[in-house]
Coordinates of C-alpha atoms in Angstrom, one line a residue:
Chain A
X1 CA 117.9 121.8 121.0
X2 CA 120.9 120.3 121.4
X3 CA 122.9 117.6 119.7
X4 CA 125.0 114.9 121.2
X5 CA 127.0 112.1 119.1
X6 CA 125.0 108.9 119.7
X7 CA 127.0 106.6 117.4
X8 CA 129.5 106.1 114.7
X9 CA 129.8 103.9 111.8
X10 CA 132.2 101.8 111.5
X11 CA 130.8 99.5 108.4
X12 CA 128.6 101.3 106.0
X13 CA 126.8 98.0 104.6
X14 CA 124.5 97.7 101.5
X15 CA 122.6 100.8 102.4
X16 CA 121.3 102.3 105.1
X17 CA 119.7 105.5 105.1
X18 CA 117.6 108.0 107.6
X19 CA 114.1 108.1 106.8
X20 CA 111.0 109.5 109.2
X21 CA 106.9 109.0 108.0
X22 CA 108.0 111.4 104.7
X23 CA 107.4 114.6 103.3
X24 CA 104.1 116.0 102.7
X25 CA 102.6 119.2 100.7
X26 CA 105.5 119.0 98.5
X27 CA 104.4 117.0 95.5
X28 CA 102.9 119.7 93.3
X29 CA 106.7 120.6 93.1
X30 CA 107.5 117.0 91.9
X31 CA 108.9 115.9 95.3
X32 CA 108.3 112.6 96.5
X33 CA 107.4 111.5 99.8
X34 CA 110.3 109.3 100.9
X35 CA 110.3 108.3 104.0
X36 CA 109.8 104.8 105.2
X37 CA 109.2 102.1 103.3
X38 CA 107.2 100.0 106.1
X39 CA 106.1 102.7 108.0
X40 CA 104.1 100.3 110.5
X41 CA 108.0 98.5 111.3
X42 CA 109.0 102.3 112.5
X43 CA 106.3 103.7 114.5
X44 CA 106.3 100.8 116.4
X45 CA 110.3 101.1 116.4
X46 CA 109.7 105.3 118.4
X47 CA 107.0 103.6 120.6
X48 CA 109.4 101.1 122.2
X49 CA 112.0 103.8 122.9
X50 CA 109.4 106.6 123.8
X51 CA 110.0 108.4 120.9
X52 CA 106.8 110.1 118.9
X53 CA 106.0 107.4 116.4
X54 CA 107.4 109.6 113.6
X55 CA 110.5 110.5 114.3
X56 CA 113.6 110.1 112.0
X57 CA 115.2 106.2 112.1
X58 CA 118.1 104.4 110.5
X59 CA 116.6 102.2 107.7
X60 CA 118.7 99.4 107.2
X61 CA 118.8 97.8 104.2
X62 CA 120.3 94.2 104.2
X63 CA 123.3 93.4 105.6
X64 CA 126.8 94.5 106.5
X65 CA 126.0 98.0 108.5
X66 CA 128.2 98.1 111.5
X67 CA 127.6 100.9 114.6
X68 CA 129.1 101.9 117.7
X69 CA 127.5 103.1 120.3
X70 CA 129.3 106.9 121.5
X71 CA 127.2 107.0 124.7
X72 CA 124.6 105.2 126.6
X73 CA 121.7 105.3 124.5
X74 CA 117.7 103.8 124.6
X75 CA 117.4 101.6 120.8
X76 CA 114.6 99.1 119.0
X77 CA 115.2 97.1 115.9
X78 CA 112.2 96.0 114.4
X79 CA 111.3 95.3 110.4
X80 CA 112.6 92.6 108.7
X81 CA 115.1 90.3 110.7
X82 CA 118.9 90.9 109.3
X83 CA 120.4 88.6 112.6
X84 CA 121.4 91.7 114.7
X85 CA 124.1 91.3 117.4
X86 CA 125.2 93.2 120.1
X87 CA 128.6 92.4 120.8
X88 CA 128.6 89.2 118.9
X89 CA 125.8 88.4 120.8
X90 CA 122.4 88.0 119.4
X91 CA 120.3 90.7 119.9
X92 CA 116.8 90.4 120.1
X93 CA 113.9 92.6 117.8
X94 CA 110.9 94.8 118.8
X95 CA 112.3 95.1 122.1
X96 CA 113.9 98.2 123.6
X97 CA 118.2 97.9 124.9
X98 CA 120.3 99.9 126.9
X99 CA 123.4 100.2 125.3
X100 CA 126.7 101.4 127.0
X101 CA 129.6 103.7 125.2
X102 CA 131.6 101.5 123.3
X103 CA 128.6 98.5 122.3
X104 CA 128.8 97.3 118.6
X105 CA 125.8 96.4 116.7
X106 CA 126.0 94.4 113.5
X107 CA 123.6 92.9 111.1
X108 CA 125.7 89.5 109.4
X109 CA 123.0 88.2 107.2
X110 CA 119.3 88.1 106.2
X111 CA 116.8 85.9 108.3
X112 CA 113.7 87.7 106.8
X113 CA 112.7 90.4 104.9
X114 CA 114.6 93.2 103.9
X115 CA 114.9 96.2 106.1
X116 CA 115.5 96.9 110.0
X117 CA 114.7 99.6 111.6
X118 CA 116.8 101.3 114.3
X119 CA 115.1 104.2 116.6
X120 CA 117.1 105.6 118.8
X121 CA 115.3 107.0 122.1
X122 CA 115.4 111.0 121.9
X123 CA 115.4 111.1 117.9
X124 CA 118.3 110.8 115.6
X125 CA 118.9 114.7 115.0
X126 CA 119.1 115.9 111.2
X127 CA 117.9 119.1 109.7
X128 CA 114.7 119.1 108.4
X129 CA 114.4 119.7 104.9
X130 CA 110.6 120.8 103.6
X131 CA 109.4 119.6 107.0
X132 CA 110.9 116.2 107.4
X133 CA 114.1 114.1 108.2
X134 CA 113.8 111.3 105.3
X135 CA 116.4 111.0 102.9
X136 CA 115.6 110.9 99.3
X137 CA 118.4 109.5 97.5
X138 CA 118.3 110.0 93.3
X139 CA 117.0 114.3 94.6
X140 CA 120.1 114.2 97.2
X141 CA 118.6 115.8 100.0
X142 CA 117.3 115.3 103.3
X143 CA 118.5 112.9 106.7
X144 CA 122.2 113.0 106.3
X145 CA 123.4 115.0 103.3
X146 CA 120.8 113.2 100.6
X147 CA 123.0 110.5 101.3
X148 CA 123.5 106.6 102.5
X149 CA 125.5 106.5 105.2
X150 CA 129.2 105.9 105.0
X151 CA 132.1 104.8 107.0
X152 CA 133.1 106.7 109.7
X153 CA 129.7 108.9 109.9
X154 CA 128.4 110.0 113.0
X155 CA 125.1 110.5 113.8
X156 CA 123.4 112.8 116.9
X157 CA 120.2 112.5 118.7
X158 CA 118.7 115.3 120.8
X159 CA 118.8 115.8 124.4
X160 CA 116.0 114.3 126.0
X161 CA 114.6 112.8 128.9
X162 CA 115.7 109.5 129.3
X163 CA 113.4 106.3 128.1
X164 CA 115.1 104.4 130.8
X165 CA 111.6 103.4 131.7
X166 CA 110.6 101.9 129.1
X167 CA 113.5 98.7 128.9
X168 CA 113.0 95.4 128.5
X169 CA 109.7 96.5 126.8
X170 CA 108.8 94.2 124.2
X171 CA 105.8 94.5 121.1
X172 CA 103.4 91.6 121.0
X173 CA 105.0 89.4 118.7
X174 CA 101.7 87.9 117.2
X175 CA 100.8 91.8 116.0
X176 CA 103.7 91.1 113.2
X177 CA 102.9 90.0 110.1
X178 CA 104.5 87.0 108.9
X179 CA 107.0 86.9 107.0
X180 CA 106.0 83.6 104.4
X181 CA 107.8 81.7 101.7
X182 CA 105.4 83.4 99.2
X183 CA 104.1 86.9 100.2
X184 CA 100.6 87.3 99.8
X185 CA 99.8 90.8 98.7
X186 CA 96.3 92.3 99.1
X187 CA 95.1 94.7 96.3
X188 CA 92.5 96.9 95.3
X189 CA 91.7 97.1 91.2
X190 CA 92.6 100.4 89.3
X191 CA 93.1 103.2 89.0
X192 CA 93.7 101.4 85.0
X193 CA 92.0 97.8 85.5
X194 CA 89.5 98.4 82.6
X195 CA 92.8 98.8 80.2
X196 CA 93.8 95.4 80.9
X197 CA 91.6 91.9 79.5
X198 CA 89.5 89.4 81.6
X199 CA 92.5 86.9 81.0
X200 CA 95.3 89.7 82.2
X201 CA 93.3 90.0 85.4
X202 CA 93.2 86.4 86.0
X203 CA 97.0 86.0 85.3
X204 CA 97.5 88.9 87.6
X205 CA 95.8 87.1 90.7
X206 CA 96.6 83.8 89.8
X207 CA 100.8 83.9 89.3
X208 CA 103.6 83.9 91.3
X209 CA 105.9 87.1 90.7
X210 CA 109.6 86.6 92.0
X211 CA 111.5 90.0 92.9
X212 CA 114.4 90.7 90.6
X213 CA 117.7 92.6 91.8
X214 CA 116.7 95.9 89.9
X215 CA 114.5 97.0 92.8
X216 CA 115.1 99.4 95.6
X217 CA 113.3 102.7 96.9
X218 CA 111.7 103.9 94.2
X219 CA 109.8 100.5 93.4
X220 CA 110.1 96.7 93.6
X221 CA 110.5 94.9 90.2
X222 CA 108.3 91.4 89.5
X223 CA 109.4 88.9 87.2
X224 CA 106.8 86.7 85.8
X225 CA 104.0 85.6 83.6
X226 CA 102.4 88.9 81.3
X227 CA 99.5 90.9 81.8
X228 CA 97.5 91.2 79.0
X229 CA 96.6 94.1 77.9
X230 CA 93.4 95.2 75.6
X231 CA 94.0 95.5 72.0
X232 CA 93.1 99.3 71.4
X233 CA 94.8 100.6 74.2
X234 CA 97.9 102.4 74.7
X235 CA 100.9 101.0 76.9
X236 CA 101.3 104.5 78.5
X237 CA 98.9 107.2 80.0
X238 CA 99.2 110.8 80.4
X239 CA 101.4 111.5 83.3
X240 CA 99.7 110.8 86.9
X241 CA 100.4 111.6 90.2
X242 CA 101.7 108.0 92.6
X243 CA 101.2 106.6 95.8
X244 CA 103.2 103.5 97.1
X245 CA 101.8 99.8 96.6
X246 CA 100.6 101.1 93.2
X247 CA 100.7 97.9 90.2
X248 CA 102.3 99.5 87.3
X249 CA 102.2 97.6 84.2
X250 CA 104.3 98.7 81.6
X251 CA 104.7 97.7 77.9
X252 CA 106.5 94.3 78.8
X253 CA 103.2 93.0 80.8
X254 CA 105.6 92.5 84.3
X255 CA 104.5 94.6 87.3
X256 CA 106.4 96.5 88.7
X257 CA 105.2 97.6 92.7
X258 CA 105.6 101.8 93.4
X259 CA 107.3 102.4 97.0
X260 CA 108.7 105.8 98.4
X261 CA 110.5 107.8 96.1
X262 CA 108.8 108.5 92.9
X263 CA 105.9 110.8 92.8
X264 CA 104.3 111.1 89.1
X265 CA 104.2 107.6 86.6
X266 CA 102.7 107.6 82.5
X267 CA 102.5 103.5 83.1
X268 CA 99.1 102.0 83.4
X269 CA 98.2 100.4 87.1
X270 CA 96.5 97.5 87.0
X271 CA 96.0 97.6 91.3
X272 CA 97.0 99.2 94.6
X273 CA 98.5 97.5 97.1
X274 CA 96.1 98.3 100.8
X275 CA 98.1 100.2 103.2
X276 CA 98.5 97.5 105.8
X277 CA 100.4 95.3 103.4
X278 CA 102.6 98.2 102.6
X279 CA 105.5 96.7 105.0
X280 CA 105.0 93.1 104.0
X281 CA 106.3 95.1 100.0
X282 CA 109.5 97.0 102.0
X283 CA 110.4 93.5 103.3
X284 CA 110.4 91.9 99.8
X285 CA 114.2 91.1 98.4
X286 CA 115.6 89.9 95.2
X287 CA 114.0 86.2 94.8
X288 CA 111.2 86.0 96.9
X289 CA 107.7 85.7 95.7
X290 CA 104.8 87.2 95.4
X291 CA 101.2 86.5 94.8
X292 CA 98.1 89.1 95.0
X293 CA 95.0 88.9 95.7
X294 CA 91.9 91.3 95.2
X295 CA 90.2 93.2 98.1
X296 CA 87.3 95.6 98.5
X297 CA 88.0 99.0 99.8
X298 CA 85.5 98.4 102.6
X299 CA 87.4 95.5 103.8
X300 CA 90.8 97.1 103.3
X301 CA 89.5 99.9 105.4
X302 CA 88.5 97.9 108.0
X303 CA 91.6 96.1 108.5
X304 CA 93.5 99.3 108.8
X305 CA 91.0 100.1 111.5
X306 CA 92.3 97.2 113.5
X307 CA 95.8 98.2 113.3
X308 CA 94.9 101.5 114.4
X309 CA 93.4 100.0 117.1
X310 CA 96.4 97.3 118.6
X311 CA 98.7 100.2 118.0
X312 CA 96.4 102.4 120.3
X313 CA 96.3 99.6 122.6
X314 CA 100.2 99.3 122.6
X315 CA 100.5 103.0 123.6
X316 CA 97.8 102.5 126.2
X317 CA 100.5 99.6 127.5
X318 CA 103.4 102.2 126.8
X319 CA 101.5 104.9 129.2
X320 CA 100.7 102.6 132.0
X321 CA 104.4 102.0 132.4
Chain B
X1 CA 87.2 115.7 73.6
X2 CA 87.4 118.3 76.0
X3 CA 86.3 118.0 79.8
X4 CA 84.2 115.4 80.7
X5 CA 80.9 116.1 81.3
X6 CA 81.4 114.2 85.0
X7 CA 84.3 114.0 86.4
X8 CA 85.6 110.6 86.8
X9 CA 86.9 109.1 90.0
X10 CA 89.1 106.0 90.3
X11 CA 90.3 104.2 93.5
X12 CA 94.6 104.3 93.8
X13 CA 94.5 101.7 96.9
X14 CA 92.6 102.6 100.4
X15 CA 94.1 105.7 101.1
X16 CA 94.3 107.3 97.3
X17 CA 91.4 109.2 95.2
X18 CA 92.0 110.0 91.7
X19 CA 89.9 112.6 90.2
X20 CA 90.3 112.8 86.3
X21 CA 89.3 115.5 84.7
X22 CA 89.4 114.3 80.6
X23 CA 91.5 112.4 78.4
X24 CA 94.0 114.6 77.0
X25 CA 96.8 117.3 77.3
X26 CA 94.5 120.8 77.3
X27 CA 95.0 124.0 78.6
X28 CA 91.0 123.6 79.8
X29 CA 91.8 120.6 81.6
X30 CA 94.7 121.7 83.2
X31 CA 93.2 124.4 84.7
X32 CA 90.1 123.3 86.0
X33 CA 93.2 120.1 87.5
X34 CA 94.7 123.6 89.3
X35 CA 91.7 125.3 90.2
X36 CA 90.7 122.0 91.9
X37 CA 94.0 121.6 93.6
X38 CA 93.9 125.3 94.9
X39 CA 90.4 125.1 96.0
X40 CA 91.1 122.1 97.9
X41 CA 94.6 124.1 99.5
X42 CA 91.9 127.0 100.5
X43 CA 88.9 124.7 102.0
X44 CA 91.8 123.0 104.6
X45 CA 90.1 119.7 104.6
X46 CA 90.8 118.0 107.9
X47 CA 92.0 114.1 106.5
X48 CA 93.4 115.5 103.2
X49 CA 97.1 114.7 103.4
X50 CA 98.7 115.3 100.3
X51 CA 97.6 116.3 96.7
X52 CA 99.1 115.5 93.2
X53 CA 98.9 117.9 90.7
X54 CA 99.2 116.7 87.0
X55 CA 98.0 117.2 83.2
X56 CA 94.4 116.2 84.0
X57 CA 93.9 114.5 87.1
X58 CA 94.3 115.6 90.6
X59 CA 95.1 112.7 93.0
X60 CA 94.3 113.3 96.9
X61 CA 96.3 111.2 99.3
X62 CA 93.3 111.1 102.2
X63 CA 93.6 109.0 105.7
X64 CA 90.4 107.0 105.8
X65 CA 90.2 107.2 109.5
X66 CA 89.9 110.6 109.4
X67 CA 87.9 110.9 106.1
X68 CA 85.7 107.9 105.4
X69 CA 86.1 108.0 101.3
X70 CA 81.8 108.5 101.1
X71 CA 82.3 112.3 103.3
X72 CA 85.8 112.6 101.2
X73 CA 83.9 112.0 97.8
X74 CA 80.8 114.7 99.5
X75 CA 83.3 117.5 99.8
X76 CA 84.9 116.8 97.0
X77 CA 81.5 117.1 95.2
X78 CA 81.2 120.5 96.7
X79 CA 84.5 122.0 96.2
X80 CA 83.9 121.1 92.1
X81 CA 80.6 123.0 92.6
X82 CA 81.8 126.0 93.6
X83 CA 84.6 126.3 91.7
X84 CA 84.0 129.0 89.4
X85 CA 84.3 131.2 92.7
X86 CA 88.4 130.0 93.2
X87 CA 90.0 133.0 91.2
X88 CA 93.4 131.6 89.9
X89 CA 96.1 134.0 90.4
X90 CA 97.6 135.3 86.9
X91 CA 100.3 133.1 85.0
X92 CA 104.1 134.6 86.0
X93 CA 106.1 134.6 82.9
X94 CA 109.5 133.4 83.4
X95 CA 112.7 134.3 80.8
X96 CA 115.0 131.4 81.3
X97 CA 118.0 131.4 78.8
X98 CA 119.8 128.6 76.9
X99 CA 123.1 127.8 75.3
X100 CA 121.6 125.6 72.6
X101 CA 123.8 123.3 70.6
X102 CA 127.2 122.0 71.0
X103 CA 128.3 119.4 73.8
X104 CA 124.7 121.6 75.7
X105 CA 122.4 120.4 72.9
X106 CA 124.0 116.8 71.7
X107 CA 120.5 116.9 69.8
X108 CA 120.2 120.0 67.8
X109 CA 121.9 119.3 64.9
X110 CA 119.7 115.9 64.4
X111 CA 116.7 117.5 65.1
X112 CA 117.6 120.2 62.6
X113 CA 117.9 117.3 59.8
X114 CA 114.9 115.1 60.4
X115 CA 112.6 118.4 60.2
X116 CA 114.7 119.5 57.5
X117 CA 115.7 122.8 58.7
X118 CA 118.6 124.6 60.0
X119 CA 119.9 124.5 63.5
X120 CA 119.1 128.2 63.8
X121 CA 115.5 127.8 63.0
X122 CA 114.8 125.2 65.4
X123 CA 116.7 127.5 68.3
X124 CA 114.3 130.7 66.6
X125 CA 111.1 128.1 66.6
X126 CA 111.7 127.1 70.2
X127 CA 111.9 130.7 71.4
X128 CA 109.5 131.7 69.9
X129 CA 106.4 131.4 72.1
X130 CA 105.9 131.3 75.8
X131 CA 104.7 127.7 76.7
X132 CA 102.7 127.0 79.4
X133 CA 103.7 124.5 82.6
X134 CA 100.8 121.7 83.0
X135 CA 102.4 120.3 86.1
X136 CA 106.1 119.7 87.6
X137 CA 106.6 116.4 88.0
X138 CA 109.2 113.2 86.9
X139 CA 111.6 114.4 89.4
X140 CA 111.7 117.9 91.8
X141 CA 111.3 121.1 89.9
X142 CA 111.0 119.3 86.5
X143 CA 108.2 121.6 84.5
X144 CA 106.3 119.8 81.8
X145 CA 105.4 122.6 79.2
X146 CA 103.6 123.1 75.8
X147 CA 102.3 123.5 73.3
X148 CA 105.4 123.4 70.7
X149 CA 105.4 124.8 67.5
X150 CA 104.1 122.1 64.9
X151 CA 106.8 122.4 63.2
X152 CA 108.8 121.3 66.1
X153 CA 107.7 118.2 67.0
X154 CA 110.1 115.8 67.2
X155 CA 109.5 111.4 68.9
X156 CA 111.1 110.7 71.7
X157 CA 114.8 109.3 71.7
X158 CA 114.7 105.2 70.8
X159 CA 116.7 104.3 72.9
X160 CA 117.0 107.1 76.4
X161 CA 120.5 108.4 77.6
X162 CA 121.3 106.6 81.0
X163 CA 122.8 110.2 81.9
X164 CA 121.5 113.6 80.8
X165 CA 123.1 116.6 82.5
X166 CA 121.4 118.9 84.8
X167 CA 119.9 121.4 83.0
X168 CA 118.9 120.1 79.9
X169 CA 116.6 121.4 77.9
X170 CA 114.4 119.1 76.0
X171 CA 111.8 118.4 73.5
X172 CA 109.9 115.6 73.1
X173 CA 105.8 115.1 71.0
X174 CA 104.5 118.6 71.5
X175 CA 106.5 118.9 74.8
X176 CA 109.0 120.7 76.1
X177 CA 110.8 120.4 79.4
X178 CA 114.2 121.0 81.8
X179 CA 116.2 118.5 83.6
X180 CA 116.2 120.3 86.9
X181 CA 118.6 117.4 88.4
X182 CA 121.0 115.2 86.2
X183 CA 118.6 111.9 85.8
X184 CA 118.3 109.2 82.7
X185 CA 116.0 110.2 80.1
X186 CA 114.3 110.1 76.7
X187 CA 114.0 113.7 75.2
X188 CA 115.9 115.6 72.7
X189 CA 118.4 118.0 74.1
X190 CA 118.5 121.0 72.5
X191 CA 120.7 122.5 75.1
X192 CA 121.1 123.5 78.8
X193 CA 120.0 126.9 81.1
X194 CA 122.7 127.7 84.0
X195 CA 119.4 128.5 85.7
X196 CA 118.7 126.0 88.8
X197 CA 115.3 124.9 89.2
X198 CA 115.1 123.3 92.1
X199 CA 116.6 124.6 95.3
X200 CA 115.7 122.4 98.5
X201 CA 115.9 125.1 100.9
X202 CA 114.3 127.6 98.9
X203 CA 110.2 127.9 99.6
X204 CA 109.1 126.9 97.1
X205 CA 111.9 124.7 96.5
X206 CA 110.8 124.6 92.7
X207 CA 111.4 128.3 90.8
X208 CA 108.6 127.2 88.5
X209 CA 105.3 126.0 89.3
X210 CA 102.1 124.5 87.9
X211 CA 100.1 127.2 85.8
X212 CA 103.0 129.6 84.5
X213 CA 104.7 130.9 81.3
X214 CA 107.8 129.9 80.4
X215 CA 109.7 131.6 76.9
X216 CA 113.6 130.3 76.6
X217 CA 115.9 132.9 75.1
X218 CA 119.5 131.8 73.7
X219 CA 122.3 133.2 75.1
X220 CA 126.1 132.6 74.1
X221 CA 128.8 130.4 76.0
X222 CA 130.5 133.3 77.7
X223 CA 127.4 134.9 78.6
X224 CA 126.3 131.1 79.9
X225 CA 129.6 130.8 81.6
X226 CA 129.1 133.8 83.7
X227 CA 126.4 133.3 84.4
X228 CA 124.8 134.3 87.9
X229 CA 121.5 134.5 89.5

């Protein structure tokens, strides 16, 4: 297929990388999955541009990332809200634009959360490596060269047919989660709850956690009160394969929250974060809080049931158009 | 200690099943962790999306929707039952050399003195027996391998190296392993293979995998420098 130049950058920000739903059937190699860290913020992102929900996005990770658009193009933003402008303008989220050659997006500061997602309607256009487009940034392959993008970048999209259709399309606003002072964070116990104490369970579910700077794609760092742990057991396990929204504990008692980009742990894990509230983790930044709260696997399955189900409906609404 | 009599299966979140095989590092354990894995590769089970291959659990990335956990836990159930039928394909023994010591092995000569013998016995020690890979994992195309000589064994570093070079080769408890990619990390370098063990557009990407021999042979610095695949 072929490639055309959709945009340039023209200020690389804090980090911004290309990431699709990941890379599966690759982990008996010790390859992570990558890919998105709230997958829900970039299926919807494809849907509004009439893209297949898994195609390859910019993730955008706080502020600072500058583009310019090379051609007329069909975007969404959605994920967490880093004040987006088109043209010094505000430009509004989970919405599909038209933008002309020469259009400047920016994202000035954090609103919310942590990460936007940009789709761009026909697919931004990287090889795939081991069947997908996400970039995996400490093994320096995949999207664009293993790497963030930098100044002066550009990046293609494939020819296809125009979304045109689907503008001024907009996703139900009161199908997004929040995005509170204090996240809360729904969890199932284990796969290592029996290695922690009664007490260690009920510090776990009854603290706040606040996010500390030394978290990014690989996992999101907690700072607060200590898990206990039982006396005759060890502070590490034998090496065990990962999934993000695992709880690790290690030795110091602070949690520490798995995301995209690690694939086997020796740390004890005290929980697993349910899939739904996977994005509501990619939005965390350095000082918000946290506070979790236990859940059955019945209920957690049930709940992603119903988000299967509004994002059905919103394709339904996509098709009708 | 051995196998347990029931295999053990823990919840890791709604969409995660780990099946745990024992409770230590054996080569019984390990295999029954890769028989699993390859029956499950063979059977094709629609709603299995991913599986995680380690020392002695096997964790299955499933999409409830697809799988409701009680039919995923059924098959499971009958994929261990039959297993004795999945033949395991014979280990590959792969020679990889090493220029041990030096600015390669920043750890040799300290190994060497707290197990009070020379350098050269702990190079002749470490080549001297195939080891076998119990999983890749830690970072792409990183092999986990044992079991070392007793004589080699050797804690981990107190405090790890924020940067070890790609290539490393390692030892740490009765372990032994290669940095495939530079990375931070807590083992004792004996020294470093020009060998790559990871290639991203290779299939596999990883030259080693789960199941296979490994024996390490030293070579010298010229024959290291020149050295081509």
């Amino acid at each position: 297929m072929e490639r055309i130049a959709a945009f340039e950058v023209i200020e690389s920000g804090v980090l911004t990388t290309i990431q699709d739903l990941g890379r599966y059937g690759f982990s008996q190699f010790g390859v992570p999955l990558s890919g998105a860290t709230d997958t829900f913020s970039l299926r919807v992102a494809n849907l509004l541009v009439g893209n297949k929900e898994g195609e390859a996005c910019l993730e955008i990770t706080l502020t600072g990332l500058k583009i310019k658009a090379l051609r007329e193009v069909v975007i969404a933003l959605t994920g967490g809200d880093l004040c987006p402008t088109l043209n010094e303008e505000p430009l509004e989220m989970w919405r599909t634009h038209l933008l002309v050659e020469g259009d400047v997006i920016n994202f000035k500061k954090v609103r919310s959360g942590c990460r936007t997602y940009l789709a761009v309607g026909g697919g931004i256009a990287v090889p795939k490596i081991m069947g997908s487009s996400s970039t995996y940034l400490s093994g320096k392959f995949g999207g664009l060269e293993g790497r963030a993008l930098r100044r002066g970048d550009l990046f293609h999209i494939f020819e296809l047919p125009s979304s045109l259709d689907k503008l001024g399309l907009r996703f139900p606003k009161d199908w997004i989660f929040p995005l509170e002072k204090e996240v809360p964070l729904r969890a199932i116990p284990g796969p290592q709850d029996h290695h922690f104490t009664e007490k260690g369970f009920e510090t776990f579910h009854s603290s706040s956690y606040r996010v500390t700077p030394q978290s990014d794609r690989m996992g999101v760092r907690l700072e607060g009160p200590e898990i206990e742990r039982r006396s005759h057991v060890e502070e590490s396990i034998i090496s065990e394969g990962l999934i993000s929204g695992a709880v690790q504990v290690p030795g110091d008692g602070k949690p520490i929250i798995i995301l995209t980009e690690l694939v086997t742990g020796g740390y004890t894990k005290i929980a697993t974060i349910i899939s739904i509230d996977l994005p509501r983790v990619a939005q965390l930044k350095p000082g918000d809080r946290v506070r979790f709260k236990p859940i059955s696997i019945e209920a957690a399955h049930s709940l992603l049931k119903e988000q299967e189900e509004r994002l059905r409906e919103f394709r339904e609404v996509l098709r009708q158009r | 200690m051995g196998l347990y009599p029931k295999t053990i299966s823990y919840l890791m979140g709604d969409r995660g099943l780990l099946l745990e095989f024992g409770d230590e590092i054996s080569r019984e354990i390990n295999q029954k962790v890769r028989r699993m894995a390859l029956a499950i590769q063979v059977e094709d089970v629609a709603g299995i999306i991913e599986t995680v291959p380690t020392y002695r659990s096997l964790l299955i990335i499933y999409d409830p929707l697809i799988l409701p956990i009680e039919n995923l836990k059924r098959r499971l159930k009958g994929i261990e039952k039959g297993l004795q039928q999945t033949p395991l394909p014979g280990p590959k023994l792969t020679r990889i050399p090493v220029l041990y010591g030096g600015i390669y092995g920043p750890d040799l000569e300290e190994v060497a003195r707290v197990l009070q013998i020379s350098s050269e016995k702990v190079i002749q020690l470490h080549c001297s027996i195939p080891y076998l890979i119990y999983m890749i994992g830690f970072m792409p195309g990183y092999p986990y391998m044992g079991e070392l000589p007793q004589a080699l064994v050797v804690p981990r570093l107190k405090t790890p190296r924020l940067v070890v070079p790609k290539g490393s080769v390692a030892i740490a408890q009765r372990q032994t392993g290669i940095y495939s990619m530079e990375s931070p990390g807590g083992w004792q370098i004996l020294g470093r293979t020009p060998v790559e063990m990871f290639n991203p557009e290779k299939d596999p990407p990883s030259l080693l995998q789960m199941g296979d021999l490994v024996q390490f042979y030293a070579v010298t610095e010229k024959e290291f420098e020149h050295w081509s695949e």
